Amino acid sequence: MSGTKAGGLKAAVTNRKLHGEDFYRRIGRKGGCVSTPTGGFASMDRNKVRECGRKGGTISRRGKAKPKVSTYKGFSW
């Protein structure tokens, strides 16, 4: 049931049983405290952030690799 609402609810029950009732509260607190004092990636130069996003977008949209054409004694198929 991975990836379904029912599976998520079962995982939440298991996490609370194994790690305590305040499991998600502790995770949320850690996430809020970990931010850097300088603001992290979002506070960088706007053009630099834009360039990083462009590079990531072009890489993820390349598509699947095309199979190489095999040649055997002058014949290609």
Short mmCIF file of C-alpha atoms in Angstrom, two decimals:
data_model
loop_
_atom_site.label_atom_id
_atom_site.label_comp_id
_atom_site.label_asym_id
_atom_site.label_seq_id
_atom_site.Cartn_x
_atom_site.Cartn_y
_atom_site.Cartn_z
CA MET A 1 0.00 0.00 0.00
CA SER A 2 2.97 2.25 -0.46
CA GLY A 3 2.07 5.68 -1.81
CA THR A 4 -1.61 5.53 -0.87
CA LYS A 5 -3.48 7.39 1.83
CA ALA A 6 -4.15 4.16 3.71
CA GLY A 7 -0.46 3.24 3.57
CA GLY A 8 0.51 6.67 4.89
CA LEU A 9 -1.87 6.33 7.82
CA LYS A 10 -0.46 2.90 8.67
CA ALA A 11 3.08 4.30 8.51
CA ALA A 12 2.09 7.18 10.81
CA VAL A 13 0.68 4.74 13.38
CA THR A 14 3.86 2.66 13.20
CA ASN A 15 6.12 5.72 13.54
CA ARG A 16 4.22 6.93 16.59
CA LYS A 17 4.37 3.46 18.15
CA LEU A 18 8.13 3.11 17.58
CA HIS A 19 9.27 6.69 18.23
CA GLY A 20 6.67 8.18 20.58
CA GLU A 21 3.54 10.27 20.19
CA ASP A 22 5.51 13.50 19.61
CA PHE A 23 7.50 12.03 16.68
CA TYR A 24 6.23 14.46 14.03
CA ARG A 25 6.44 17.42 16.43
CA ARG A 26 10.15 16.70 17.03
CA ILE A 27 10.83 16.40 13.29
CA GLY A 28 9.10 19.71 12.63
CA ARG A 29 11.05 21.43 15.39
CA LYS A 30 14.35 20.17 13.95
CA GLY A 31 13.43 21.44 10.49
CA GLY A 32 12.67 24.90 11.82
CA CYS A 33 15.90 25.13 13.82
CA VAL A 34 18.29 23.93 11.12
CA SER A 35 18.01 27.00 8.85
CA THR A 36 21.25 28.89 8.34
CA PRO A 37 21.75 32.35 9.85
CA THR A 38 22.45 33.84 6.41
CA GLY A 39 19.15 32.60 4.97
CA GLY A 40 20.38 29.69 2.86
CA PHE A 41 19.89 29.24 -0.86
CA ALA A 42 16.94 31.60 -1.20
CA SER A 43 18.99 34.60 -0.02
CA MET A 44 21.71 34.12 -2.65
CA ASP A 45 22.11 36.33 -5.68
CA ARG A 46 18.90 36.08 -7.71
CA ASN A 47 20.72 35.53 -11.02
CA LYS A 48 22.84 32.73 -9.56
CA VAL A 49 19.75 30.96 -8.22
CA ARG A 50 18.04 31.36 -11.60
CA GLU A 51 21.05 29.86 -13.40
CA CYS A 52 21.09 26.86 -11.05
CA GLY A 53 17.40 26.25 -11.72
CA ARG A 54 17.95 26.48 -15.46
CA LYS A 55 20.77 23.93 -15.36
CA GLY A 56 18.72 21.51 -13.26
CA GLY A 57 15.73 21.88 -15.54
CA THR A 58 17.67 21.16 -18.71
CA ILE A 59 19.31 18.10 -17.20
CA SER A 60 16.02 16.63 -16.01
CA ARG A 61 14.32 17.14 -19.39
CA ARG A 62 16.89 15.38 -21.56
CA GLY A 63 14.80 12.27 -22.06
CA LYS A 64 15.91 8.68 -22.39
CA ALA A 65 19.10 7.76 -24.19
CA LYS A 66 18.61 6.63 -27.79
CA PRO A 67 19.86 3.12 -28.64
CA LYS A 68 22.98 3.06 -30.78
CA VAL A 69 22.65 1.73 -34.30
CA SER A 70 24.53 -1.51 -34.62
CA THR A 71 26.47 -2.29 -37.78
CA TYR A 72 27.61 -5.73 -38.79
CA LYS A 73 29.65 -6.24 -41.97
CA GLY A 74 28.28 -3.14 -43.62
CA PHE A 75 24.63 -3.85 -42.73
CA SER A 76 22.82 -1.63 -40.31
CA TRP A 77 19.53 -2.39 -38.62
#
